[in-house]
Coordinates of C-alpha atoms in Angstrom, one line a residue:
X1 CA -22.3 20.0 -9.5
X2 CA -23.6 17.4 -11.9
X3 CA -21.1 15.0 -13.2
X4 CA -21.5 14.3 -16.8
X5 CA -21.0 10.8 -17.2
X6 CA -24.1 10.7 -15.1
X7 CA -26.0 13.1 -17.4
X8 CA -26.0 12.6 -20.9
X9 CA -27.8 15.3 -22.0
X10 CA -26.4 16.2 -25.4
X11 CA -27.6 13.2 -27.2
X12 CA -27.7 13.0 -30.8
X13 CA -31.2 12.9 -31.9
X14 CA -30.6 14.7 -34.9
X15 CA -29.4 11.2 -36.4
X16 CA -32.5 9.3 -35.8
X17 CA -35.3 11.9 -36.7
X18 CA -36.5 10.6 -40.7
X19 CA -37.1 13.5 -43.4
X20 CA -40.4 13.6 -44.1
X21 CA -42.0 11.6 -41.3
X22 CA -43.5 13.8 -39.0
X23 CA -45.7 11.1 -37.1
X24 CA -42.1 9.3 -36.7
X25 CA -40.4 12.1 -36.2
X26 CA -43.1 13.4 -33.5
X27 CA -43.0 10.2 -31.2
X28 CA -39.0 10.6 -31.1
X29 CA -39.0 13.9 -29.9
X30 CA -41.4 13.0 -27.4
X31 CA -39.5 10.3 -26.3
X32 CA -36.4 12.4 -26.1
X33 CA -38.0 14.8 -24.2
X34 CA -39.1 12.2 -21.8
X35 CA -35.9 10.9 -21.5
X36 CA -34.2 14.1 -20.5
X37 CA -37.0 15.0 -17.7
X38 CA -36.3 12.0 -16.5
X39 CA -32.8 12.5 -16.3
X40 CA -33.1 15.7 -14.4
X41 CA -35.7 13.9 -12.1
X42 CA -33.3 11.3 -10.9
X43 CA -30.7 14.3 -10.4
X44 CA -33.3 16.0 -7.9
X45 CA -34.5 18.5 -10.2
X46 CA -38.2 18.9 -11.1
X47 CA -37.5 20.1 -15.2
X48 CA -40.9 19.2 -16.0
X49 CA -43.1 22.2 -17.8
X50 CA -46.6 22.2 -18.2
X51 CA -47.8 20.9 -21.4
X52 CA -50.3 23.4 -23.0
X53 CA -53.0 21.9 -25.5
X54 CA -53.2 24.0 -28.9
X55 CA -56.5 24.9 -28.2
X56 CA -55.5 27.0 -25.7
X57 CA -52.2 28.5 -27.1
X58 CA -54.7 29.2 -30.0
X59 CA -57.8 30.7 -27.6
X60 CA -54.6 32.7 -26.0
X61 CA -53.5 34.5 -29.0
X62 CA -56.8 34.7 -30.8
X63 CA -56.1 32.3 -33.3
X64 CA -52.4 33.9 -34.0
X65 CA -53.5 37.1 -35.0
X66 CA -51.3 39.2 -36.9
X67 CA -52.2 42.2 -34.3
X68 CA -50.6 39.7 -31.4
X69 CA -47.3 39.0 -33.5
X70 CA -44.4 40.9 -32.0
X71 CA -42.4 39.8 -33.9
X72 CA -40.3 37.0 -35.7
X73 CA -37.0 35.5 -35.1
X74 CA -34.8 33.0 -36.4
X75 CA -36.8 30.1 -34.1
X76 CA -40.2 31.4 -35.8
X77 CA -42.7 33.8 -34.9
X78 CA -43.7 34.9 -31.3
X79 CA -47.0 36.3 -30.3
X80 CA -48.6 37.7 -27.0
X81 CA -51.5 36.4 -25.6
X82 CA -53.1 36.2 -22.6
X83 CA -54.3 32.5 -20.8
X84 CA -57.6 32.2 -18.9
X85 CA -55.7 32.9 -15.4
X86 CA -55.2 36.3 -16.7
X87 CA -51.4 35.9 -17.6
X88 CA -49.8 37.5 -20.1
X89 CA -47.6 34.9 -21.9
X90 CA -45.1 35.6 -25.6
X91 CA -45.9 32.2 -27.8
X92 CA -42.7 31.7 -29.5
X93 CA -43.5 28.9 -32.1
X94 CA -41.0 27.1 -34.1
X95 CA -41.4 27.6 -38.0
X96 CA -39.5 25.0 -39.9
X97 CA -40.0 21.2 -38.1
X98 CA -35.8 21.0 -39.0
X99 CA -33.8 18.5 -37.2
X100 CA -31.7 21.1 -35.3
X101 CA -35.0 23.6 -34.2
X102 CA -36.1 20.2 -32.5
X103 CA -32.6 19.6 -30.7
X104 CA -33.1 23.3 -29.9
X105 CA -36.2 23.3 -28.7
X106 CA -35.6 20.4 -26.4
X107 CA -32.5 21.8 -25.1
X108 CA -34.4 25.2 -24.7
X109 CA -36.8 23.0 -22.7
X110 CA -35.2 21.0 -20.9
X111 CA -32.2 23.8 -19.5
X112 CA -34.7 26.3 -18.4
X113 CA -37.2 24.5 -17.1
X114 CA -34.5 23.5 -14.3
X115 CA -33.4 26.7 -13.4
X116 CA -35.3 29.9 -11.2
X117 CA -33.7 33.5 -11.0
X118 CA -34.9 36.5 -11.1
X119 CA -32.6 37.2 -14.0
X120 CA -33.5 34.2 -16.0
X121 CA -36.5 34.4 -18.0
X122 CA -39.3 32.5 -16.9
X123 CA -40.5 29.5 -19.0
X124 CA -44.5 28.7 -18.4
X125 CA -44.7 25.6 -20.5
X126 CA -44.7 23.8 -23.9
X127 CA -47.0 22.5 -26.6
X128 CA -45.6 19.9 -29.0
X129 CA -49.1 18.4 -30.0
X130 CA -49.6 16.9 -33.5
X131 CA -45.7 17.9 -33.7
X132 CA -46.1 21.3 -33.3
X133 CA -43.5 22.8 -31.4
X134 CA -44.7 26.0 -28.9
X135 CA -42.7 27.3 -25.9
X136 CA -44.7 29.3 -23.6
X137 CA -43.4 32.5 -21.6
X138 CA -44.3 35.3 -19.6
X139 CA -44.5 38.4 -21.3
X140 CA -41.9 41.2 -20.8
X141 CA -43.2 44.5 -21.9
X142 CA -40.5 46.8 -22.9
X143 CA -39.1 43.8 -25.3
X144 CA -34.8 43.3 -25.5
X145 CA -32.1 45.2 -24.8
X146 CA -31.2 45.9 -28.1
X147 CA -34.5 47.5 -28.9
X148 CA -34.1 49.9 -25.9
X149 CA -30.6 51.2 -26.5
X150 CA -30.1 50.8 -30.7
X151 CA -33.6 52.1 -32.0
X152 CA -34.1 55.5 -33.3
X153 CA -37.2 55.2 -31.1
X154 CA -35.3 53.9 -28.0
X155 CA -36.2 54.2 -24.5
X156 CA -34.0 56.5 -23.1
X157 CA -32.5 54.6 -20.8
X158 CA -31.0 56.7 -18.0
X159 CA -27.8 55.5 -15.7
X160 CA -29.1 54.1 -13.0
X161 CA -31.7 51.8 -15.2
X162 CA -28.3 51.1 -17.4
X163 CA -26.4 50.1 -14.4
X164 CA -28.7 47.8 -13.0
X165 CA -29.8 46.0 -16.1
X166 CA -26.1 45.4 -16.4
X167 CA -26.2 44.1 -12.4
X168 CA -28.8 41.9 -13.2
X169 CA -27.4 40.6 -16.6
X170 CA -24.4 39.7 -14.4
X171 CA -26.1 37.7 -11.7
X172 CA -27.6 36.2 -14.2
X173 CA -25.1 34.5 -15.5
X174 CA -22.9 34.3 -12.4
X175 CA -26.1 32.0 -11.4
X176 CA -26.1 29.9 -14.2
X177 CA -22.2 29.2 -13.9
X178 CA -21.8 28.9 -10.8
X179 CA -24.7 29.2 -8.3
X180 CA -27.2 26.6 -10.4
X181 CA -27.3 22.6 -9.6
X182 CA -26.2 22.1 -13.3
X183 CA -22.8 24.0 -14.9
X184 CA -24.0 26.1 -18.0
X185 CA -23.0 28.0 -20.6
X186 CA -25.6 30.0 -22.2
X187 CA -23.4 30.5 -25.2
X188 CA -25.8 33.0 -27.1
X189 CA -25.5 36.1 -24.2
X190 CA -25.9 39.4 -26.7
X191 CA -28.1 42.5 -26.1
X192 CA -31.2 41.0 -28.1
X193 CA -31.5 38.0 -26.0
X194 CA -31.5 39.8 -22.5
X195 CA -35.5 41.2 -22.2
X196 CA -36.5 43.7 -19.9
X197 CA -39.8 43.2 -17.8
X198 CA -41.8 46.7 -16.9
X199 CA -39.9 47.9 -14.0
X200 CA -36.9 46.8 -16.3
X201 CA -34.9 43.9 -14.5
X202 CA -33.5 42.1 -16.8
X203 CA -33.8 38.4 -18.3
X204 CA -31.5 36.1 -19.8
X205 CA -33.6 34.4 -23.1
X206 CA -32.8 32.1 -25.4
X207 CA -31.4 28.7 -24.1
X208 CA -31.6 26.8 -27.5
X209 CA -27.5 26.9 -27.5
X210 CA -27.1 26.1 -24.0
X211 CA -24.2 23.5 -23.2
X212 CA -23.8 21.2 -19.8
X213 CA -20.1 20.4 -18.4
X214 CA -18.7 18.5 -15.6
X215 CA -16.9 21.3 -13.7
X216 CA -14.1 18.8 -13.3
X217 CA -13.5 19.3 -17.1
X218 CA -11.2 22.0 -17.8
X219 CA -13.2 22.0 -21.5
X220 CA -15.6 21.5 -24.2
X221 CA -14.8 21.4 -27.7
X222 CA -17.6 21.7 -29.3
X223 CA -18.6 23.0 -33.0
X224 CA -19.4 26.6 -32.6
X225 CA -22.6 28.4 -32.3
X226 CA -23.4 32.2 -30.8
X227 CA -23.5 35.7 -32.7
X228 CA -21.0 37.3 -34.7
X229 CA -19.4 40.0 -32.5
X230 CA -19.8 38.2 -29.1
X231 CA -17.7 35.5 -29.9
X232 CA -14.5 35.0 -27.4
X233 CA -11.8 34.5 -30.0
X234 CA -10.9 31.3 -28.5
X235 CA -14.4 29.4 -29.0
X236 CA -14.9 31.5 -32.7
X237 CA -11.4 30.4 -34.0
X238 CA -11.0 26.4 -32.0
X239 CA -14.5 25.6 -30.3
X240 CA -12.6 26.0 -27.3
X241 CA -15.7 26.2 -24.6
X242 CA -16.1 27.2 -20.8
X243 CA -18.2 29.5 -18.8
X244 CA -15.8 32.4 -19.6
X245 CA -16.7 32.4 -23.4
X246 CA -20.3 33.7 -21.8
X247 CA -18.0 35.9 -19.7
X248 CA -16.5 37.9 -23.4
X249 CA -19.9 38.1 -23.9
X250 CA -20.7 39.9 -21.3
X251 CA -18.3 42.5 -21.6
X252 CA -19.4 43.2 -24.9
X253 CA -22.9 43.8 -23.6
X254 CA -21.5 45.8 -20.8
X255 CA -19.6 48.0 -23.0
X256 CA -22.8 48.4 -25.4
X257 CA -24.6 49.6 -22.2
X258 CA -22.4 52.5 -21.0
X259 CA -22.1 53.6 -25.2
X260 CA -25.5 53.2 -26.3
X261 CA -24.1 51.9 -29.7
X262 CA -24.2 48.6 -31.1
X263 CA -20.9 46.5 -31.3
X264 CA -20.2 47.7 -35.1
X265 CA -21.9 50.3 -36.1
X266 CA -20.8 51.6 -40.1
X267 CA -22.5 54.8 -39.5
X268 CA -19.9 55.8 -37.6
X269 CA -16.0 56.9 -38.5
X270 CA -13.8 54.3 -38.8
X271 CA -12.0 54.8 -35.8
X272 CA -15.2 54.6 -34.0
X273 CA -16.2 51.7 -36.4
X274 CA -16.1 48.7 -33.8
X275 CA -17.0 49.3 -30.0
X276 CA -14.2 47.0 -28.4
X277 CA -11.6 48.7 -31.2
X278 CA -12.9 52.3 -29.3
X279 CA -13.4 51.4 -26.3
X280 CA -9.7 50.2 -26.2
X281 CA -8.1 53.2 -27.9
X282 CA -9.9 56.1 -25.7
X283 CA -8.7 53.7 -22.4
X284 CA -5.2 53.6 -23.7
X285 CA -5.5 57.7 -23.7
X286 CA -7.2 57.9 -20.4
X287 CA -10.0 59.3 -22.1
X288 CA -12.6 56.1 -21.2
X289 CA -15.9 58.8 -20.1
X290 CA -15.8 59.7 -23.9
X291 CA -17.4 56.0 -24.6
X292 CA -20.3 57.6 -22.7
X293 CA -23.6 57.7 -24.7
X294 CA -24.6 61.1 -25.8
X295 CA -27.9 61.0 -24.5
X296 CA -27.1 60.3 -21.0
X297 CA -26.8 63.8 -19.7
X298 CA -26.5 62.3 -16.2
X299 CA -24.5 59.8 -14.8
X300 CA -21.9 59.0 -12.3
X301 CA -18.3 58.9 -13.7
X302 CA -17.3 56.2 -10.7
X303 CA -20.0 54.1 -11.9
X304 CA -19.5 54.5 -15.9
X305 CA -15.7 54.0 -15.5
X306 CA -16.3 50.7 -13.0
X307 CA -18.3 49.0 -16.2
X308 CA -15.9 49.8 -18.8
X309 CA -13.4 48.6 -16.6
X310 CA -15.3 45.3 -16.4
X311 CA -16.0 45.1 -19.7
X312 CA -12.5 45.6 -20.8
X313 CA -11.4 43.1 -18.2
X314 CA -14.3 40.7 -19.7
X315 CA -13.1 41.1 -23.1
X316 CA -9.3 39.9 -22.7
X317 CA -8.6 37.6 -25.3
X318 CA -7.0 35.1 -22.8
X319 CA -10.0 33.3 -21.1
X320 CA -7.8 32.8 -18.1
X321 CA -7.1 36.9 -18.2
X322 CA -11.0 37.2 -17.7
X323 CA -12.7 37.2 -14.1
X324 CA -15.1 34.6 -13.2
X325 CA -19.1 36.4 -13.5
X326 CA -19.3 36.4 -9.2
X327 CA -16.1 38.3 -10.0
X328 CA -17.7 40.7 -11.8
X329 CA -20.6 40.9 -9.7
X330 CA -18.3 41.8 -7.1
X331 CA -16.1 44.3 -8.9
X332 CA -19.5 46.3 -10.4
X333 CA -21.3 46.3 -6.9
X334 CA -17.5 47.8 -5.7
X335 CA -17.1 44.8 -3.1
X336 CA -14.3 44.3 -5.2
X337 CA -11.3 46.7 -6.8
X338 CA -11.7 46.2 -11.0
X339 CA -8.1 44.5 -11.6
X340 CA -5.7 46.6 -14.0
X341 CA -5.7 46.0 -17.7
X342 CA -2.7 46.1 -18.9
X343 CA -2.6 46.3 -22.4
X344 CA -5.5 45.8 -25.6
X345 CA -5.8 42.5 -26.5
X346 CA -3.6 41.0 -29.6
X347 CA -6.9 39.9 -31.8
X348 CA -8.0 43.6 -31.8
X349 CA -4.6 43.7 -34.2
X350 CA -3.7 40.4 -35.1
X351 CA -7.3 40.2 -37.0
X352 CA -8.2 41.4 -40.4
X353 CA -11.4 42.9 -39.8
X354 CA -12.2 43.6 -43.9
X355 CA -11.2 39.9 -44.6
X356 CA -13.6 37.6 -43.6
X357 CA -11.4 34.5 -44.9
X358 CA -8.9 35.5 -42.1
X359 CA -11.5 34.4 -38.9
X360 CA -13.8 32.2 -40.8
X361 CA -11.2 29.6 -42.3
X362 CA -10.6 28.2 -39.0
X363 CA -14.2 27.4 -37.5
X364 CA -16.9 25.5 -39.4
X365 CA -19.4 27.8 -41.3
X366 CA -22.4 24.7 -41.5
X367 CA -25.8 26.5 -40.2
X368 CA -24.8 30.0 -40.4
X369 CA -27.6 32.4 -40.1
X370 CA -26.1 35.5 -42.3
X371 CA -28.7 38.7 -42.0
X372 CA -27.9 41.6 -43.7
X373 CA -27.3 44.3 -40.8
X374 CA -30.6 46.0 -41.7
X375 CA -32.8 43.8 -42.1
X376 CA -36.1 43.3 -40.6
X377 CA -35.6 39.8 -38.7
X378 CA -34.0 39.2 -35.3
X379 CA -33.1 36.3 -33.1
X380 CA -34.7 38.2 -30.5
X381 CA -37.8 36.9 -28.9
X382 CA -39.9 40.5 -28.8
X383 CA -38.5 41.2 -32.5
X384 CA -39.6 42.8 -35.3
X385 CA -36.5 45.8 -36.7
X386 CA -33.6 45.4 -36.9
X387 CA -31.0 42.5 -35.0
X388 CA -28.6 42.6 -32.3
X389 CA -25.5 44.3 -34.3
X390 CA -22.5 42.3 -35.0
X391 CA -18.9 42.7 -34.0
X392 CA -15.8 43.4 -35.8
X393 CA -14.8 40.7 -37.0
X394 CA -16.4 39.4 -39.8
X395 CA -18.5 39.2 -42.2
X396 CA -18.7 43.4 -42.4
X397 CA -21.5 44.6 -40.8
X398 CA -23.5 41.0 -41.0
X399 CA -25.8 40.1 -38.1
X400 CA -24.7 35.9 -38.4
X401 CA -26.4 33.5 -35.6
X402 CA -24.3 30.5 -35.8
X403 CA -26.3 27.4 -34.3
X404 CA -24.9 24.0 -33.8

């Protein structure tokens, strides 16, 4: 594990980039970015990308044609295109030169450039010439999760292909905490950021939020940042961090995968109105198959009843009450019994869901993103209806990307 007084990786650009000086602002970043290869290369880890000219990003995507654009997201819009080799990359270009994209697009840079799974999505290169700001990626075909199980015009989905996206979200992470030379939190893990390839394995996007910690440091407090309705409530109400806050993630993913149905969905009745809120009441009546999306007219009960189990587990509201993510790859690959829950967790009751004051007095509220639950633009990077839904808490029915 890398000890952090040896890698000081979250330093504070933000303060020395100048308003209106891009030529200024252009040589910092690329200093910066130097600075943190460097920092990895002395820690044995090659995070180096391939810098792409803008030439060929614009050659790639026919001059960023409207017809490539699949979308646009709260970094900027992404578009496909295809390189001379013949691969099939997604351009996602950053909009708005700000001083928190650039910190974002280093960190982006910089974290998964120093990481390989086959759960992790893979990062070709970058372009930052004349202080444009480009990240290069292969190109998943059937887009995010969220697209696949939310949209009127969804995929279908069947079991199996539920249960192993939910596998493979899992190792995933377990990888990143755990298994990788550096300790991370992903911090943003929500339906729209996991993208499915075409045989659809899963990968983790989106490392713009991504934190480093020593693992002999019990915590981070840190400012938060993440998505409304994934939040653990421990990191939403104190900016209490560690890997389990991407472990409440999860289990609100997990959940999301065996219903079909976003994490707050006002369509619905109210008792049905927030997943976790449901999921929790038909478990307390030994009724958890009825979570079970309607569509799914096959399934295996052992299975379905295994996830929810996790998910539950994943979603206690003590962060020592959750398992670790190899944990959880061992309980859903049943190498493992799913540990008993014994009771719903005291936010689910202690929160006033209609009163937004009630969770957001506590945490800072600088930089958030607040979408209205409709709307057309996503955080996603193959994006362009509606966002990854938001969770019960706050504000109603408000898609809100906090960054850092």
């Amino acid at each position: 594990m890398v000890k952090r007084a040896a890698f000081p990786f979250l330093v504070k650009i933000e303060k020395s980039l100048i308003p209106g000086s891009p030529l200024i602002n252009y040589v910092l970043l690329t200093t910066e970015l130097l600075y943190r290869f460097q920092t990895y290369y002395f820690l044995g880890i090659d995070a180096r990308p391939y810098t792409f000219s803008y030439s060929e990003l614009r050659t790639a995507t026919d001059d960023f044609s409207p017809s490539n654009k699949l979308g646009e997201g709260g970094f900027g819009p992404v578009y496909k295109g295809t390189l001379i080799d013949g691969r099939v990359i997604a351009v996602k270009q950053l909009s708005v030169a700000s001083q928190q994209g650039n910190i974002q697009f280093v960190t982006e840079i910089a974290t998964i450039s120093s990481v390989q799974h086959r759960n992790l999505v893979k990062l070709y290169g970058c372009c930052t010439e004349g202080g444009k700001r480009l990240l290069v990626y292969e190109y998943l075909e059937n887009g995010s999760l969220d697209h696949a199980l939310f949209e009127q015009r969804s995929l279908n989905l069947d079991w199996s292909t539920r249960f192993d996206i939910c596998m493979g979200i899992a190792r995933g992470i377990a990888y990143l905490h755990e298994e990788s030379r550096l300790r991370i939190v992903h911090r943003d893990v929500k339906a729209s950021n996991i993208l499915l390839d075409s045989d659809f394995i899963p990968k983790i996007s989106d490392f713009g939020l991504a934190k480093l910690y020593d693992d002999k440091k019990t915590h981070l407090s840190t400012r938060v940042a993440g998505t409304y309705g994934y939040l653990a409530p421990e990191y939403a109400m104190r900016g209490h961090l560690t890997e389990k806050v991407d472990v409440f993630s999860f289990g609100v993913v997990a959940l999301e995968l065996v219903s079909g149905r976003p994490n707050a969905d006002s369509s619905l009745e109210e008792e049905k109105l927030y997943l976790l809120e449901w999921a929790w009441h038909l478990h307390e009546n030994e009724r958890d198959i009825q979570l079970v999306d309607s569509k799914l007219s096959e399934y295996s009960e052992e299975e379905v009843k295994r996830v929810i189990g996790v998910g539950l587990l994943c979603s206690q509201a003590s962060p020592m009450l959750r398992p670790s993510m190899s944990r959880v790859v061992a309980m859903l690959s049943g190498d493992a019994e799913v540990s008993t829950i014994t009771s719903r967790p005291g936010y689910l009751s202690d929160w006033k869901f209609d009163d937004k004051t009630s969770f957001m007095s506590d945490i800072e509220t600088e930089g958030i993103d607040t979408r209205p639950y409709n709307f057309t633009e996503s955080t996603s990077m193959f994006d362009d209806s509606q966002p990854s839904p938001v969770l019960a808490t706050v504000p109603m029915l408000q898609d809100s990307s906090i960054r850092e």
